[in-house]
C-alpha positions as a printed Julia matrix, in Angstrom:
383×3 Matrix{Float64}:
 -15.82  -155.33  -158.44
 -19.21  -157.08  -158.24
 -19.9   -159.67  -155.57
 -20.92  -163.21  -156.52
 -24.55  -162.42  -155.69
 -24.47  -159.27  -157.83
 -22.83  -161.12  -160.72
 -25.5   -163.83  -160.71
 -28.3   -161.27  -160.54
 -26.79  -159.25  -163.39
 -26.45  -162.31  -165.64
 -30.01  -163.45  -164.94
 -31.32  -159.94  -165.62
 -29.33  -159.68  -168.84
 -27.27  -156.76  -167.55
 -23.99  -158.69  -167.83
 -22.98  -160.91  -170.72
 -23.48  -164.59  -169.94
 -19.95  -165.68  -170.84
 -18.44  -162.8   -168.86
 -20.49  -163.74  -165.82
 -19.63  -167.41  -166.15
 -15.93  -166.59  -166.37
 -16.13  -164.52  -163.19
 -17.88  -167.3   -161.27
 -15.5   -169.96  -162.58
 -12.41  -168.21  -161.21
 -13.9   -166.85  -157.97
 -13.17  -168.77  -154.74
 -15.44  -171.77  -154.25
 -16.17  -170.67  -150.7
 -17.8   -167.54  -152.13
 -19.51  -169.03  -155.19
 -20.89  -172.33  -153.96
 -23.27  -171.27  -151.16
 -24.53  -168.22  -153.05
 -25.19  -170.05  -156.33
 -26.93  -172.91  -154.5
 -29.08  -170.49  -152.51
 -29.99  -168.65  -155.71
 -31.16  -171.9   -157.33
 -33.21  -173.04  -154.35
 -34.72  -169.56  -153.91
 -35.67  -169.36  -157.59
 -37.45  -172.7   -157.5
 -39.14  -171.85  -154.18
 -40.61  -168.77  -155.88
 -42.07  -171.01  -158.58
 -43.48  -173.54  -156.09
 -45.25  -170.68  -154.35
 -46.33  -169.41  -157.76
 -48.36  -172.48  -158.65
 -45.76  -174.7   -160.29
 -45.68  -178.39  -159.39
 -42.55  -180.59  -159.45
 -43.53  -182.6   -162.55
 -44.42  -179.46  -164.49
 -41.2   -177.62  -163.77
 -39.15  -180.75  -164.41
 -40.9   -181.18  -167.79
 -40.23  -177.59  -168.85
 -36.57  -177.8   -167.86
 -36.21  -181.14  -169.64
 -37.68  -179.59  -172.8
 -35.75  -176.31  -172.7
 -32.66  -177.18  -170.72
 -29.97  -179.79  -171.08
 -27.53  -182.06  -169.3
 -27.77  -182.17  -165.55
 -30.43  -179.44  -165.23
 -33.49  -181.72  -164.78
 -31.62  -183.45  -161.94
 -30.99  -180.06  -160.33
 -34.76  -179.48  -160.33
 -35.28  -182.78  -158.52
 -32.73  -181.68  -155.92
 -34.5   -178.33  -155.55
 -37.75  -180.2   -154.86
 -36.02  -182.19  -152.12
 -34.49  -179.05  -150.65
 -37.87  -177.33  -150.47
 -39.63  -180.29  -148.86
 -37.12  -180.36  -145.98
 -38.81  -177.35  -144.44
 -42.27  -178.91  -144.08
 -43.86  -181.59  -141.95
 -45.0   -184.56  -144.08
 -48.65  -184.07  -143.07
 -48.58  -180.52  -144.42
 -47.57  -181.68  -147.93
 -50.36  -182.46  -150.39
 -50.32  -186.12  -151.48
 -50.15  -185.12  -155.16
 -47.14  -182.88  -154.57
 -45.44  -185.62  -152.57
 -46.19  -188.23  -155.25
 -44.56  -186.07  -157.92
 -41.48  -185.61  -155.73
 -41.28  -189.39  -155.29
 -41.6   -189.92  -159.04
 -38.6   -187.61  -159.54
 -36.66  -189.47  -156.84
 -36.28  -186.13  -155.06
 -34.36  -186.7   -151.84
 -31.74  -184.62  -150.0
 -28.73  -186.84  -150.69
 -26.2   -184.06  -149.93
 -25.12  -182.65  -146.59
 -24.97  -178.92  -145.94
 -26.32  -176.65  -148.68
 -23.03  -174.75  -148.68
 -21.37  -177.96  -149.92
 -24.07  -178.84  -152.47
 -22.14  -177.66  -155.53
 -18.95  -179.45  -154.51
 -20.79  -182.66  -153.64
 -22.82  -182.54  -156.87
 -19.61  -182.5   -158.91
 -18.8   -185.92  -157.49
 -22.36  -187.24  -157.25
 -23.37  -186.32  -160.82
 -19.88  -186.83  -162.28
 -19.6   -183.41  -163.9
 -16.73  -180.95  -163.74
 -17.06  -177.8   -161.68
 -17.23  -175.27  -164.53
 -19.84  -177.36  -166.38
 -21.97  -177.47  -163.23
 -21.66  -173.73  -162.62
 -22.66  -173.19  -166.26
 -25.67  -175.49  -165.83
 -26.82  -173.77  -162.65
 -26.36  -170.26  -164.04
 -28.22  -170.98  -167.29
 -30.94  -172.75  -165.31
 -31.4   -169.63  -163.19
 -31.78  -167.6   -166.38
 -34.41  -170.05  -167.62
 -36.34  -170.09  -164.34
 -36.46  -166.3   -164.33
 -38.52  -166.37  -167.54
 -41.28  -168.54  -166.08
 -44.38  -166.71  -164.83
 -46.65  -167.65  -161.94
 -49.43  -170.04  -162.98
 -52.72  -170.99  -161.38
 -52.43  -172.79  -158.07
 -54.1   -176.16  -158.71
 -52.35  -178.14  -155.96
 -51.55  -176.51  -152.6
 -47.8   -176.07  -152.13
 -46.04  -177.73  -149.18
 -47.29  -176.33  -145.89
 -50.83  -175.78  -147.17
 -52.22  -179.3   -147.66
 -56.0   -179.62  -147.55
 -58.11  -182.77  -146.99
 -58.41  -184.88  -150.14
 -61.72  -184.63  -152.02
 -63.09  -188.02  -152.92
 -66.65  -189.19  -153.53
 -67.46  -192.51  -151.84
 -66.61  -195.45  -154.06
 -64.55  -193.39  -156.5
 -61.26  -195.16  -155.83
 -62.8   -198.61  -156.32
 -64.33  -197.57  -159.65
 -61.04  -196.06  -160.81
 -59.25  -199.3   -159.98
 -61.73  -201.2   -162.15
 -61.1   -198.75  -164.99
 -57.33  -199.06  -164.55
 -57.57  -202.84  -164.66
 -59.58  -202.76  -167.89
 -57.2   -200.32  -169.53
 -54.18  -202.35  -168.43
 -55.69  -205.34  -170.23
 -56.28  -203.18  -173.3
 -52.63  -202.12  -173.33
 -51.33  -205.64  -172.75
 -53.18  -207.55  -175.44
 -51.78  -207.95  -178.94
 -55.25  -208.45  -180.44
 -56.85  -205.19  -181.65
 -60.44  -206.44  -181.29
 -59.81  -207.47  -177.7
 -58.19  -204.13  -176.93
 -61.21  -202.36  -178.4
 -63.58  -204.32  -176.19
 -61.67  -203.53  -172.99
 -61.39  -199.81  -173.74
 -65.08  -199.53  -174.63
 -65.99  -201.21  -171.35
 -63.83  -198.72  -169.46
 -65.58  -195.77  -171.11
 -68.97  -197.31  -170.36
 -68.03  -197.69  -166.69
 -66.66  -194.14  -166.6
 -69.82  -192.7   -168.16
 -72.16  -194.53  -165.78
 -70.15  -193.39  -162.76
 -70.1   -189.8   -164.04
 -73.86  -189.72  -164.59
 -74.55  -191.26  -161.17
 -72.31  -188.7   -159.48
 -73.94  -185.84  -161.4
 -77.39  -186.8   -160.11
 -76.22  -187.4   -156.54
 -74.42  -184.05  -156.33
 -76.98  -182.0   -158.26
 -78.04  -179.99  -155.19
 -74.65  -179.91  -153.48
 -72.82  -176.59  -153.28
 -69.62  -178.29  -152.13
 -69.15  -180.26  -155.36
 -67.51  -177.79  -157.71
 -65.41  -178.06  -160.88
 -61.64  -178.12  -160.59
 -58.69  -178.2   -162.93
 -55.66  -180.43  -163.42
 -52.6   -179.94  -165.6
 -51.67  -182.98  -167.68
 -48.26  -183.18  -169.31
 -47.97  -183.77  -173.05
 -44.58  -184.96  -174.22
 -42.86  -184.29  -177.53
 -42.54  -185.18  -180.32
 -45.9   -184.47  -181.97
 -47.2   -182.76  -178.82
 -49.86  -180.77  -180.69
 -51.31  -183.93  -182.16
 -51.17  -185.68  -178.78
 -52.92  -182.69  -177.22
 -55.7   -183.13  -179.79
 -56.23  -186.67  -178.48
 -56.46  -185.3   -174.94
 -59.05  -182.77  -176.14
 -61.1   -185.51  -177.81
 -61.09  -187.63  -174.66
 -61.94  -184.62  -172.48
 -64.82  -183.49  -174.66
 -66.42  -186.95  -174.5
 -66.16  -186.86  -170.71
 -67.67  -183.39  -170.23
 -64.38  -181.59  -169.62
 -62.75  -178.61  -171.31
 -59.06  -178.28  -172.2
 -56.68  -175.35  -172.58
 -53.41  -176.35  -174.3
 -50.22  -174.47  -173.32
 -47.6   -175.64  -175.85
 -44.9   -173.35  -174.48
 -44.97  -175.3   -171.2
 -45.82  -178.77  -172.52
 -49.0   -179.21  -170.51
 -52.75  -178.89  -170.94
 -55.12  -177.68  -168.24
 -58.21  -179.86  -168.01
 -61.3   -178.32  -166.39
 -64.11  -180.49  -165.06
 -65.38  -182.35  -162.03
 -62.93  -184.61  -160.22
 -64.29  -187.97  -161.36
 -64.44  -186.79  -164.97
 -60.88  -185.46  -164.89
 -59.67  -188.74  -163.38
 -61.31  -190.56  -166.28
 -59.74  -188.25  -168.85
 -56.28  -188.72  -167.36
 -56.55  -192.51  -167.31
 -58.09  -192.86  -170.77
 -55.69  -190.43  -172.42
 -52.66  -192.25  -171.02
 -53.94  -195.65  -172.11
 -55.03  -194.52  -175.57
 -51.61  -192.96  -176.18
 -49.98  -196.3   -175.41
 -52.37  -198.05  -177.8
 -51.85  -195.38  -180.48
 -48.07  -195.69  -180.4
 -48.27  -199.45  -180.62
 -50.65  -199.31  -183.59
 -48.58  -196.61  -185.28
 -45.43  -198.72  -185.02
 -47.23  -201.58  -186.76
 -48.45  -199.53  -189.71
 -45.92  -196.76  -190.32
 -43.8   -196.81  -193.5
 -40.05  -197.51  -193.3
 -37.92  -194.55  -192.26
 -34.36  -194.04  -193.34
 -32.84  -190.83  -194.58
 -34.99  -190.61  -197.71
 -38.24  -191.44  -195.92
 -37.76  -189.34  -192.79
 -40.0   -186.5   -193.93
 -42.73  -188.9   -195.08
 -42.5   -190.76  -191.78
 -43.0   -187.53  -189.83
 -46.11  -186.51  -191.8
 -47.44  -190.07  -191.52
 -47.13  -189.99  -187.73
 -48.68  -186.55  -187.44
 -51.6   -187.52  -189.68
 -51.98  -190.86  -187.89
 -52.31  -189.18  -184.5
 -54.8   -186.61  -185.81
 -56.92  -189.3   -187.46
 -56.71  -191.41  -184.32
 -57.77  -188.5   -182.1
 -60.74  -187.57  -184.29
 -62.04  -191.14  -184.52
 -61.48  -191.84  -180.82
 -63.47  -188.7   -180.03
 -66.34  -189.98  -182.18
 -66.3   -193.39  -180.5
 -66.11  -191.99  -176.98
 -68.94  -189.56  -177.69
 -71.07  -192.45  -178.94
 -70.27  -194.5   -175.83
 -71.26  -191.57  -173.63
 -74.49  -191.09  -175.57
 -75.4   -194.77  -175.16
 -74.66  -194.61  -171.43
 -76.95  -191.6   -171.14
 -79.76  -193.37  -173.0
 -79.41  -196.42  -170.77
 -80.29  -194.35  -167.71
 -83.88  -194.35  -168.94
 -85.74  -191.1   -168.28
 -83.23  -188.31  -168.97
 -85.57  -185.43  -168.13
 -83.98  -184.95  -164.71
 -80.43  -185.62  -165.86
 -80.09  -183.34  -168.88
 -80.61  -180.06  -166.95
 -78.04  -181.22  -164.39
 -75.48  -181.98  -167.11
 -76.14  -178.61  -168.76
 -75.63  -176.82  -165.44
 -72.41  -178.7   -164.75
 -71.07  -177.9   -168.21
 -71.82  -174.21  -167.69
 -69.96  -174.24  -164.37
 -66.96  -175.97  -165.97
 -66.83  -173.42  -168.79
 -67.09  -170.56  -166.31
 -64.17  -172.01  -164.32
 -62.13  -172.25  -167.52
 -62.95  -168.69  -168.55
 -62.0   -167.3   -165.14
 -58.57  -168.9   -165.41
 -58.06  -168.21  -169.11
 -60.17  -165.15  -169.99
 -58.32  -164.55  -173.26
 -58.25  -168.09  -174.6
 -58.59  -168.38  -178.38
 -59.8   -171.42  -180.25
 -56.96  -173.36  -181.88
 -56.76  -173.92  -185.6
 -57.6   -177.29  -187.07
 -54.87  -179.68  -188.17
 -53.72  -180.02  -191.74
 -53.52  -183.67  -192.75
 -50.42  -184.12  -194.9
 -50.52  -187.89  -195.29
 -53.75  -189.67  -196.25
 -52.3   -193.08  -195.44
 -51.45  -191.91  -191.93
 -54.91  -190.39  -191.45
 -56.69  -193.55  -192.54
 -54.36  -195.77  -190.5
 -55.0   -193.61  -187.44
 -58.77  -193.89  -187.83
 -58.51  -197.65  -188.32
 -56.37  -197.94  -185.19
 -58.92  -195.86  -183.27
 -61.65  -198.26  -184.37
 -59.58  -201.09  -182.93
 -58.6   -199.29  -179.7
 -60.05  -200.63  -176.49
 -62.3   -198.17  -174.73
 -63.1   -200.45  -171.78
């Protein structure tokens, strides 16, 4: 007869039928099952943390593919992993994601985790064993990904150009005003001002760091939520392109990897988040009524709206960037620097994704949605 450890491994590897394995674990003594199943879960997630995954990314994938209590189990696995590291050795970005997930070791001994979770999460024992076993099977399918944030124990000093945080706070304040106002023209003015500020800061930094070998391009993964994730990713691409970044969209994981210099990626992240808020608000104002009969039309309207919005926003941001460049005066020294930076960003992207293929364009299935999206983009605040 197989041990609990062997049963779990066989189910995860597909060598034993899932239902058969679940039945065996459900009737085996809790003293044998609980510590082994908990250790298997924490070990599986530890492998992924060491393999480049960040808490928010793994939580998003499990939320998309899993069900029930499983996203909460990921938060607990984050807390369990952090226990083994001094706070100073944990990167601030990793720690911030753990805080966002409310990841804290609320249970006592790991051997009692399963039993305590039954009471804490208000699930029955067999349901929890089922959730943990199927989660292990899901985690086993996830490959290592590029290490963009050092895992706990390997924190490095934060990279920040002088004055960057203050400029980002000004951009955040402008975008918050854009999201808060109910007047489209006012929102447009705030968002445009934010892009202008972003562009000026980016150009200043490019000139200042032109001869620096320590200023290099990096990458950041930005989550894109469903529904309509492909269309939302197109908005991210439009924003990134206008801010001299390059994007690789990974729909199977629900995130896009943005390559660029730190200040530019910060700008992309902020603008994309704000413009999504503005897009959803504008879409809610203009979309046709739903209902059973209009559900299909509503879906194509929303898809077309977001595509039209993304295309027009890209045009407006590109124009704002062009104007900011012209306002610098003599561009003879700046243009070669920008070309060199773009080459370095593309090289970084190609090293990470050597087999990337260009995505197909979107088919617009609803003209009303397309036109409404472009109109909303004209009204969106860029500063």
